[in-house]
PDB file of C-alpha atoms in Angstrom:
ATOM      1  CA  MET G   1      32.677 -43.470 -17.245  1.00 35.00           C
ATOM      2  CA  ALA G   2      32.920 -44.856 -13.738  1.00 38.00           C
ATOM      3  CA  ALA G   3      29.539 -45.648 -12.210  1.00 37.00           C
ATOM      4  CA  ASN G   4      30.445 -43.688  -9.066  1.00 42.00           C
ATOM      5  CA  THR G   5      33.112 -41.065  -8.502  1.00 56.00           C
ATOM      6  CA  MET G   6      36.193 -42.838  -7.197  1.00 78.00           C
ATOM      7  CA  ARG G   7      39.007 -40.888  -5.594  1.00 85.00           C
ATOM      8  CA  ILE G   8      42.530 -41.826  -6.652  1.00 92.00           C
ATOM      9  CA  LEU G   9      45.850 -40.575  -5.274  1.00 95.00           C
ATOM     10  CA  MET G  10      48.680 -40.559  -7.829  1.00 96.00           C
ATOM     11  CA  ILE G  11      52.185 -40.286  -6.347  1.00 97.00           C
ATOM     12  CA  GLU G  12      54.492 -39.817  -9.345  1.00 97.00           C
ATOM     13  CA  ASP G  13      57.337 -37.391 -10.105  1.00 95.00           C
ATOM     14  CA  GLU G  14      57.257 -37.550 -13.930  1.00 95.00           C
ATOM     15  CA  LEU G  15      55.255 -34.418 -14.710  1.00 95.00           C
ATOM     16  CA  ASN G  16      54.348 -35.347 -18.282  1.00 94.00           C
ATOM     17  CA  LEU G  17      53.145 -38.784 -17.228  1.00 94.00           C
ATOM     18  CA  VAL G  18      51.076 -37.324 -14.396  1.00 95.00           C
ATOM     19  CA  SER G  19      49.485 -34.812 -16.759  1.00 94.00           C
ATOM     20  CA  THR G  20      48.588 -37.489 -19.305  1.00 94.00           C
ATOM     21  CA  LEU G  21      47.237 -39.991 -16.804  1.00 94.00           C
ATOM     22  CA  LYS G  22      45.302 -37.398 -14.832  1.00 92.00           C
ATOM     23  CA  LYS G  23      43.622 -36.127 -18.001  1.00 91.00           C
ATOM     24  CA  GLY G  24      42.711 -39.634 -19.162  1.00 92.00           C
ATOM     25  CA  LEU G  25      41.448 -40.836 -15.772  1.00 90.00           C
ATOM     26  CA  SER G  26      39.480 -37.637 -15.174  1.00 85.00           C
ATOM     27  CA  GLU G  27      37.716 -38.254 -18.495  1.00 84.00           C
ATOM     28  CA  GLN G  28      36.779 -41.701 -17.159  1.00 82.00           C
ATOM     29  CA  GLY G  29      35.035 -40.083 -14.187  1.00 78.00           C
ATOM     30  CA  TYR G  30      37.715 -40.509 -11.516  1.00 84.00           C
ATOM     31  CA  ALA G  31      38.690 -37.765  -9.063  1.00 82.00           C
ATOM     32  CA  ILE G  32      42.512 -37.523  -9.103  1.00 91.00           C
ATOM     33  CA  ASP G  33      44.773 -36.028  -6.435  1.00 92.00           C
ATOM     34  CA  THR G  34      48.472 -35.789  -7.319  1.00 94.00           C
ATOM     35  CA  ALA G  35      51.703 -35.667  -5.335  1.00 96.00           C
ATOM     36  CA  TYR G  36      55.107 -35.235  -6.963  1.00 96.00           C
ATOM     37  CA  ASP G  37      57.355 -36.535  -4.177  1.00 97.00           C
ATOM     38  CA  GLY G  38      57.149 -39.239  -1.535  1.00 96.00           C
ATOM     39  CA  GLU G  39      56.854 -36.916   1.429  1.00 97.00           C
ATOM     40  CA  GLU G  40      53.815 -35.134   0.049  1.00 96.00           C
ATOM     41  CA  GLY G  41      52.291 -38.399  -1.174  1.00 97.00           C
ATOM     42  CA  LEU G  42      52.635 -40.118   2.206  1.00 97.00           C
ATOM     43  CA  TYR G  43      51.000 -37.133   3.907  1.00 95.00           C
ATOM     44  CA  TYR G  44      47.994 -37.302   1.574  1.00 94.00           C
ATOM     45  CA  ALA G  45      47.701 -41.078   1.977  1.00 95.00           C
ATOM     46  CA  GLN G  46      47.703 -40.752   5.765  1.00 92.00           C
ATOM     47  CA  HIS G  47      45.235 -37.860   6.011  1.00 89.00           C
ATOM     48  CA  GLU G  48      42.751 -38.323   3.155  1.00 87.00           C
ATOM     49  CA  PRO G  49      40.472 -41.253   2.208  1.00 85.00           C
ATOM     50  CA  TYR G  50      41.192 -42.806  -1.203  1.00 89.00           C
ATOM     51  CA  ASP G  51      39.738 -45.689  -3.164  1.00 87.00           C
ATOM     52  CA  LEU G  52      43.085 -46.400  -4.844  1.00 93.00           C
ATOM     53  CA  ILE G  53      46.704 -45.235  -4.698  1.00 97.00           C
ATOM     54  CA  ILE G  54      48.921 -45.218  -7.795  1.00 97.00           C
ATOM     55  CA  LEU G  55      52.468 -45.225  -6.433  1.00 96.00           C
ATOM     56  CA  ASP G  56      55.768 -44.840  -8.283  1.00 94.00           C
ATOM     57  CA  LEU G  57      58.637 -46.916  -6.898  1.00 91.00           C
ATOM     58  CA  SER G  58      61.362 -44.292  -7.473  1.00 90.00           C
ATOM     59  CA  LEU G  59      60.443 -40.974  -5.855  1.00 95.00           C
ATOM     60  CA  PRO G  60      62.324 -38.015  -4.375  1.00 95.00           C
ATOM     61  CA  LYS G  61      62.434 -37.575  -0.574  1.00 96.00           C
ATOM     62  CA  ILE G  62      60.724 -40.911   0.281  1.00 96.00           C
ATOM     63  CA  ASP G  63      60.761 -43.922  -2.056  1.00 94.00           C
ATOM     64  CA  GLY G  64      57.675 -45.921  -2.985  1.00 94.00           C
ATOM     65  CA  LEU G  65      58.581 -49.045  -1.008  1.00 92.00           C
ATOM     66  CA  THR G  66      58.949 -47.033   2.191  1.00 94.00           C
ATOM     67  CA  ILE G  67      55.612 -45.332   1.560  1.00 96.00           C
ATOM     68  CA  CYS G  68      53.917 -48.672   0.937  1.00 94.00           C
ATOM     69  CA  LYS G  69      55.359 -50.165   4.141  1.00 92.00           C
ATOM     70  CA  GLU G  70      54.280 -47.149   6.174  1.00 94.00           C
ATOM     71  CA  ILE G  71      50.737 -47.183   4.791  1.00 93.00           C
ATOM     72  CA  ARG G  72      50.300 -50.887   5.510  1.00 91.00           C
ATOM     73  CA  SER G  73      51.862 -50.653   8.988  1.00 89.00           C
ATOM     74  CA  GLN G  74      49.088 -48.229   9.925  1.00 88.00           C
ATOM     75  CA  GLY G  75      46.388 -50.719   8.925  1.00 85.00           C
ATOM     76  CA  ASN G  76      45.440 -48.844   5.759  1.00 89.00           C
ATOM     77  CA  ARG G  77      44.262 -51.428   3.208  1.00 88.00           C
ATOM     78  CA  THR G  78      43.593 -49.031   0.323  1.00 91.00           C
ATOM     79  CA  PRO G  79      44.535 -50.852  -2.922  1.00 93.00           C
ATOM     80  CA  ILE G  80      47.998 -49.827  -4.159  1.00 95.00           C
ATOM     81  CA  LEU G  81      49.050 -50.055  -7.806  1.00 95.00           C
ATOM     82  CA  MET G  82      52.820 -49.675  -8.009  1.00 93.00           C
ATOM     83  CA  LEU G  83      54.500 -48.121 -11.068  1.00 91.00           C
ATOM     84  CA  THR G  84      58.157 -48.465 -11.956  1.00 83.00           C
ATOM     85  CA  ALA G  85      60.632 -48.343 -14.808  1.00 78.00           C
ATOM     86  CA  ARG G  86      62.316 -51.429 -13.360  1.00 68.00           C
ATOM     87  CA  SER G  87      61.449 -54.789 -14.861  1.00 64.00           C
ATOM     88  CA  GLN G  88      63.485 -57.230 -12.762  1.00 60.00           C
ATOM     89  CA  THR G  89      61.509 -59.974 -11.048  1.00 62.00           C
ATOM     90  CA  GLU G  90      63.200 -59.189  -7.728  1.00 68.00           C
ATOM     91  CA  ASP G  91      61.804 -55.656  -7.758  1.00 67.00           C
ATOM     92  CA  LYS G  92      58.307 -56.941  -8.498  1.00 67.00           C
ATOM     93  CA  VAL G  93      58.431 -59.489  -5.669  1.00 73.00           C
ATOM     94  CA  LEU G  94      59.766 -56.846  -3.280  1.00 74.00           C
ATOM     95  CA  GLY G  95      57.001 -54.405  -4.168  1.00 72.00           C
ATOM     96  CA  LEU G  96      54.235 -56.987  -3.863  1.00 79.00           C
ATOM     97  CA  ASN G  97      55.567 -58.406  -0.612  1.00 81.00           C
ATOM     98  CA  THR G  98      55.757 -54.900   0.816  1.00 85.00           C
ATOM     99  CA  GLY G  99      52.004 -54.604   0.439  1.00 87.00           C
ATOM    100  CA  ALA G 100      51.285 -53.446  -3.109  1.00 90.00           C
ATOM    101  CA  ASP G 101      48.253 -55.114  -4.710  1.00 90.00           C
ATOM    102  CA  ASP G 102      49.385 -54.920  -8.324  1.00 89.00           C
ATOM    103  CA  TYR G 103      52.417 -53.900 -10.358  1.00 86.00           C
ATOM    104  CA  LEU G 104      52.790 -52.113 -13.684  1.00 89.00           C
ATOM    105  CA  THR G 105      56.121 -51.640 -15.461  1.00 88.00           C
ATOM    106  CA  LYS G 106      56.752 -48.514 -17.551  1.00 88.00           C
ATOM    107  CA  PRO G 107      56.102 -47.964 -20.370  1.00 87.00           C
ATOM    108  CA  PHE G 108      52.500 -49.165 -20.294  1.00 89.00           C
ATOM    109  CA  SER G 109      49.351 -48.425 -22.269  1.00 90.00           C
ATOM    110  CA  PHE G 110      46.535 -46.362 -20.798  1.00 91.00           C
ATOM    111  CA  GLU G 111      44.127 -49.209 -21.541  1.00 90.00           C
ATOM    112  CA  GLU G 112      46.204 -51.589 -19.419  1.00 90.00           C
ATOM    113  CA  LEU G 113      46.288 -49.062 -16.577  1.00 93.00           C
ATOM    114  CA  LYS G 114      42.497 -48.737 -16.725  1.00 90.00           C
ATOM    115  CA  ALA G 115      42.093 -52.515 -16.624  1.00 88.00           C
ATOM    116  CA  ARG G 116      44.315 -52.808 -13.557  1.00 89.00           C
ATOM    117  CA  ILE G 117      42.471 -49.966 -11.791  1.00 90.00           C
ATOM    118  CA  ASN G 118      39.081 -51.465 -12.556  1.00 84.00           C
ATOM    119  CA  ALA G 119      40.154 -54.885 -11.254  1.00 83.00           C
ATOM    120  CA  LEU G 120      41.460 -53.423  -7.984  1.00 87.00           C
ATOM    121  CA  LEU G 121      38.383 -51.273  -7.424  1.00 80.00           C
ATOM    122  CA  ARG G 122      36.037 -54.200  -8.089  1.00 73.00           C
ATOM    123  CA  ARG G 123      37.917 -56.226  -5.510  1.00 75.00           C
ATOM    124  CA  LYS G 124      37.701 -53.363  -2.990  1.00 69.00           C
ATOM    125  CA  GLU G 125      33.962 -52.952  -3.476  1.00 60.00           C
ATOM    126  CA  ASN G 126      33.215 -56.534  -2.418  1.00 56.00           C
ATOM    127  CA  ILE G 127      31.335 -56.563   0.883  1.00 43.00           C
ATOM    128  CA  GLU G 128      33.537 -58.216   3.488  1.00 51.00           C
ATOM    129  CA  LEU G 129      32.828 -59.698   6.896  1.00 54.00           C
ATOM    130  CA  PRO G 130      34.753 -57.753   9.573  1.00 69.00           C
ATOM    131  CA  VAL G 131      35.675 -60.877  11.576  1.00 84.00           C
ATOM    132  CA  LEU G 132      36.592 -64.370  10.318  1.00 88.00           C
ATOM    133  CA  LYS G 133      36.986 -67.365  12.640  1.00 90.00           C
ATOM    134  CA  ILE G 134      38.103 -70.989  12.575  1.00 91.00           C
ATOM    135  CA  GLY G 135      38.975 -73.002  15.657  1.00 88.00           C
ATOM    136  CA  ASN G 136      40.755 -70.647  18.074  1.00 88.00           C
ATOM    137  CA  LEU G 137      41.943 -68.427  15.191  1.00 92.00           C
ATOM    138  CA  VAL G 138      40.259 -65.036  14.810  1.00 92.00           C
ATOM    139  CA  MET G 139      40.961 -62.511  12.034  1.00 90.00           C
ATOM    140  CA  ASN G 140      39.691 -58.947  12.424  1.00 86.00           C
ATOM    141  CA  ILE G 141      39.645 -57.413   8.945  1.00 75.00           C
ATOM    142  CA  GLN G 142      39.132 -53.819  10.052  1.00 68.00           C
ATOM    143  CA  LYS G 143      41.896 -53.927  12.672  1.00 76.00           C
ATOM    144  CA  HIS G 144      44.147 -55.998  10.380  1.00 79.00           C
ATOM    145  CA  GLU G 145      44.760 -58.290  13.338  1.00 88.00           C
ATOM    146  CA  VAL G 146      45.006 -62.067  13.777  1.00 93.00           C
ATOM    147  CA  LEU G 147      44.729 -63.847  17.122  1.00 92.00           C
ATOM    148  CA  ALA G 148      45.428 -67.495  17.936  1.00 88.00           C
ATOM    149  CA  GLY G 149      43.745 -67.766  21.311  1.00 84.00           C
ATOM    150  CA  ASP G 150      45.145 -64.807  23.241  1.00 85.00           C
ATOM    151  CA  LYS G 151      48.322 -64.564  21.145  1.00 89.00           C
ATOM    152  CA  VAL G 152      48.656 -61.860  18.491  1.00 93.00           C
ATOM    153  CA  ILE G 153      50.074 -63.357  15.283  1.00 93.00           C
ATOM    154  CA  ASP G 154      52.442 -61.113  13.332  1.00 92.00           C
ATOM    155  CA  LEU G 155      51.834 -61.568   9.591  1.00 90.00           C
ATOM    156  CA  THR G 156      53.242 -59.899   6.480  1.00 85.00           C
ATOM    157  CA  PRO G 157      50.682 -58.208   4.182  1.00 80.00           C
ATOM    158  CA  LYS G 158      50.761 -61.142   1.763  1.00 82.00           C
ATOM    159  CA  GLU G 159      50.458 -63.717   4.531  1.00 89.00           C
ATOM    160  CA  PHE G 160      47.438 -61.829   5.855  1.00 87.00           C
ATOM    161  CA  ALA G 161      45.861 -61.721   2.382  1.00 83.00           C
ATOM    162  CA  VAL G 162      46.420 -65.434   1.734  1.00 89.00           C
ATOM    163  CA  LEU G 163      45.070 -66.360   5.168  1.00 92.00           C
ATOM    164  CA  GLU G 164      42.033 -64.134   4.637  1.00 86.00           C
ATOM    165  CA  TYR G 165      41.314 -65.860   1.324  1.00 87.00           C
ATOM    166  CA  LEU G 166      41.610 -69.306   2.922  1.00 92.00           C
ATOM    167  CA  LEU G 167      39.308 -68.270   5.776  1.00 91.00           C
ATOM    168  CA  ARG G 168      36.696 -66.902   3.387  1.00 84.00           C
ATOM    169  CA  ASN G 169      36.771 -70.251   1.603  1.00 88.00           C
ATOM    170  CA  LYS G 170      37.069 -72.512   4.643  1.00 90.00           C
ATOM    171  CA  ASN G 171      36.046 -76.138   4.099  1.00 91.00           C
ATOM    172  CA  LYS G 172      36.556 -75.594   0.369  1.00 91.00           C
ATOM    173  CA  VAL G 173      39.558 -76.548  -1.740  1.00 93.00           C
ATOM    174  CA  VAL G 174      41.391 -73.628  -3.359  1.00 91.00           C
ATOM    175  CA  THR G 175      44.106 -74.067  -5.967  1.00 91.00           C
ATOM    176  CA  ARG G 176      47.414 -72.217  -6.095  1.00 88.00           C
ATOM    177  CA  SER G 177      46.177 -70.401  -9.202  1.00 83.00           C
ATOM    178  CA  MET G 178      43.065 -69.224  -7.370  1.00 82.00           C
ATOM    179  CA  ILE G 179      45.193 -67.806  -4.551  1.00 83.00           C
ATOM    180  CA  LEU G 180      47.584 -66.105  -6.988  1.00 78.00           C
ATOM    181  CA  GLU G 181      44.753 -64.517  -8.958  1.00 68.00           C
ATOM    182  CA  HIS G 182      43.060 -63.252  -5.807  1.00 69.00           C
ATOM    183  CA  VAL G 183      46.079 -61.979  -3.896  1.00 69.00           C
ATOM    184  CA  TRP G 184      48.478 -60.916  -6.665  1.00 63.00           C
ATOM    185  CA  ASP G 185      46.152 -60.396  -9.655  1.00 43.00           C
ATOM    186  CA  TYR G 186      47.048 -61.577 -13.159  1.00 41.00           C
ATOM    187  CA  SER G 187      50.271 -59.533 -13.471  1.00 44.00           C
ATOM    188  CA  TYR G 188      52.343 -61.565 -11.023  1.00 53.00           C
ATOM    189  CA  GLU G 189      55.548 -62.907 -12.576  1.00 56.00           C
ATOM    190  CA  GLY G 190      57.559 -63.692  -9.472  1.00 57.00           C
ATOM    191  CA  MET G 191      58.584 -66.893  -7.717  1.00 59.00           C
ATOM    192  CA  SER G 192      56.659 -69.936  -8.959  1.00 67.00           C
ATOM    193  CA  ASN G 193      56.583 -71.464  -5.458  1.00 83.00           C
ATOM    194  CA  ILE G 194      55.551 -68.302  -3.614  1.00 86.00           C
ATOM    195  CA  ILE G 195      52.231 -69.833  -2.468  1.00 89.00           C
ATOM    196  CA  ASP G 196      53.955 -72.865  -0.921  1.00 91.00           C
ATOM    197  CA  VAL G 197      56.448 -70.579   0.832  1.00 91.00           C
ATOM    198  CA  ILE G 198      53.677 -68.459   2.340  1.00 92.00           C
ATOM    199  CA  ILE G 199      51.571 -71.493   3.330  1.00 94.00           C
ATOM    200  CA  ALA G 200      54.571 -73.002   5.130  1.00 93.00           C
ATOM    201  CA  SER G 201      55.149 -69.724   6.975  1.00 93.00           C
ATOM    202  CA  LEU G 202      51.462 -69.451   7.930  1.00 94.00           C
ATOM    203  CA  ARG G 203      51.441 -72.980   9.331  1.00 93.00           C
ATOM    204  CA  LYS G 204      54.382 -72.193  11.603  1.00 92.00           C
ATOM    205  CA  LYS G 205      52.710 -69.022  12.848  1.00 92.00           C
ATOM    206  CA  ILE G 206      49.055 -70.019  13.328  1.00 91.00           C
ATOM    207  CA  GLU G 207      49.199 -73.730  14.150  1.00 85.00           C
ATOM    208  CA  ILE G 208      50.548 -73.228  17.650  1.00 74.00           C
ATOM    209  CA  ASP G 209      48.940 -76.459  18.840  1.00 72.00           C
ATOM    210  CA  LYS G 210      50.272 -78.967  16.313  1.00 68.00           C
ATOM    211  CA  SER G 211      47.439 -81.374  17.116  1.00 70.00           C
ATOM    212  CA  ASN G 212      44.944 -78.846  15.728  1.00 76.00           C
ATOM    213  CA  LYS G 213      45.907 -78.635  12.083  1.00 87.00           C
ATOM    214  CA  LEU G 214      44.120 -75.816  10.218  1.00 92.00           C
ATOM    215  CA  ILE G 215      45.634 -75.703   6.727  1.00 94.00           C
ATOM    216  CA  HIS G 216      45.440 -79.009   4.864  1.00 94.00           C
ATOM    217  CA  THR G 217      47.217 -79.861   1.630  1.00 93.00           C
ATOM    218  CA  VAL G 218      45.032 -81.473  -1.009  1.00 93.00           C
ATOM    219  CA  PHE G 219      47.702 -83.214  -3.050  1.00 91.00           C
ATOM    220  CA  GLY G 220      47.652 -82.398  -6.738  1.00 87.00           C
ATOM    221  CA  VAL G 221      45.000 -79.727  -6.221  1.00 89.00           C
ATOM    222  CA  GLY G 222      45.743 -77.086  -3.597  1.00 92.00           C
ATOM    223  CA  PHE G 223      44.801 -76.296   0.001  1.00 95.00           C
ATOM    224  CA  SER G 224      41.826 -76.347   2.313  1.00 94.00           C
ATOM    225  CA  MET G 225      41.281 -74.671   5.663  1.00 93.00           C
ATOM    226  CA  LYS G 226      39.234 -76.838   8.008  1.00 90.00           C
ATOM    227  CA  ASP G 227      37.966 -76.411  11.548  1.00 84.00           C
ATOM    228  CA  PRO G 228      39.857 -78.868  13.796  1.00 79.00           C
ATOM    229  CA  SER G 229      36.571 -79.799  15.498  1.00 66.00           C
TER     230      SER G 229
END
């Protein structure tokens, strides 16, 4: 049983699957709300507080990717576990880059679903500082906003997550594996160089003054974020 009642929104149009998962998760102590199409699911996600959203990729009315984008664009950081019958790497990368926190391909075991849910909820429960700073860079976690001086920096959900992880570990060296495990969880099977791609993009966006380098490469190990002072 879950130590505290957690509220989960399940947006899924396969009635038999919903019935099975809802029964199993309810027995684990979770409170489950269900929506059978994207329109209804997006409404619930926007108007009710949830600890986790289980979101199918293929839905009637509004698809899962569109829902995920909309939720994240509104600053909602509720963990999203995306479900799909698709197994192609491209679909996984697309879902994760849209803002999903984890990805599960059908068919899957109930035990695997529980493990993914538990991992996401543990991550969510960590107490986080609302504002992170280094040099002239300021990240407001609650507002989902990053400023470099007076300039607002536009970041993708994954860029924001990677930058947040680097800021929380500033002056420490973090490996690519550490970043992958924190931002994508253990299920990620996408591009092997995704971390380097995101780091390169972050450098272009946040290092406006090239003389004040923030993200340093530690060759053969990983990366370190250091205050330019």
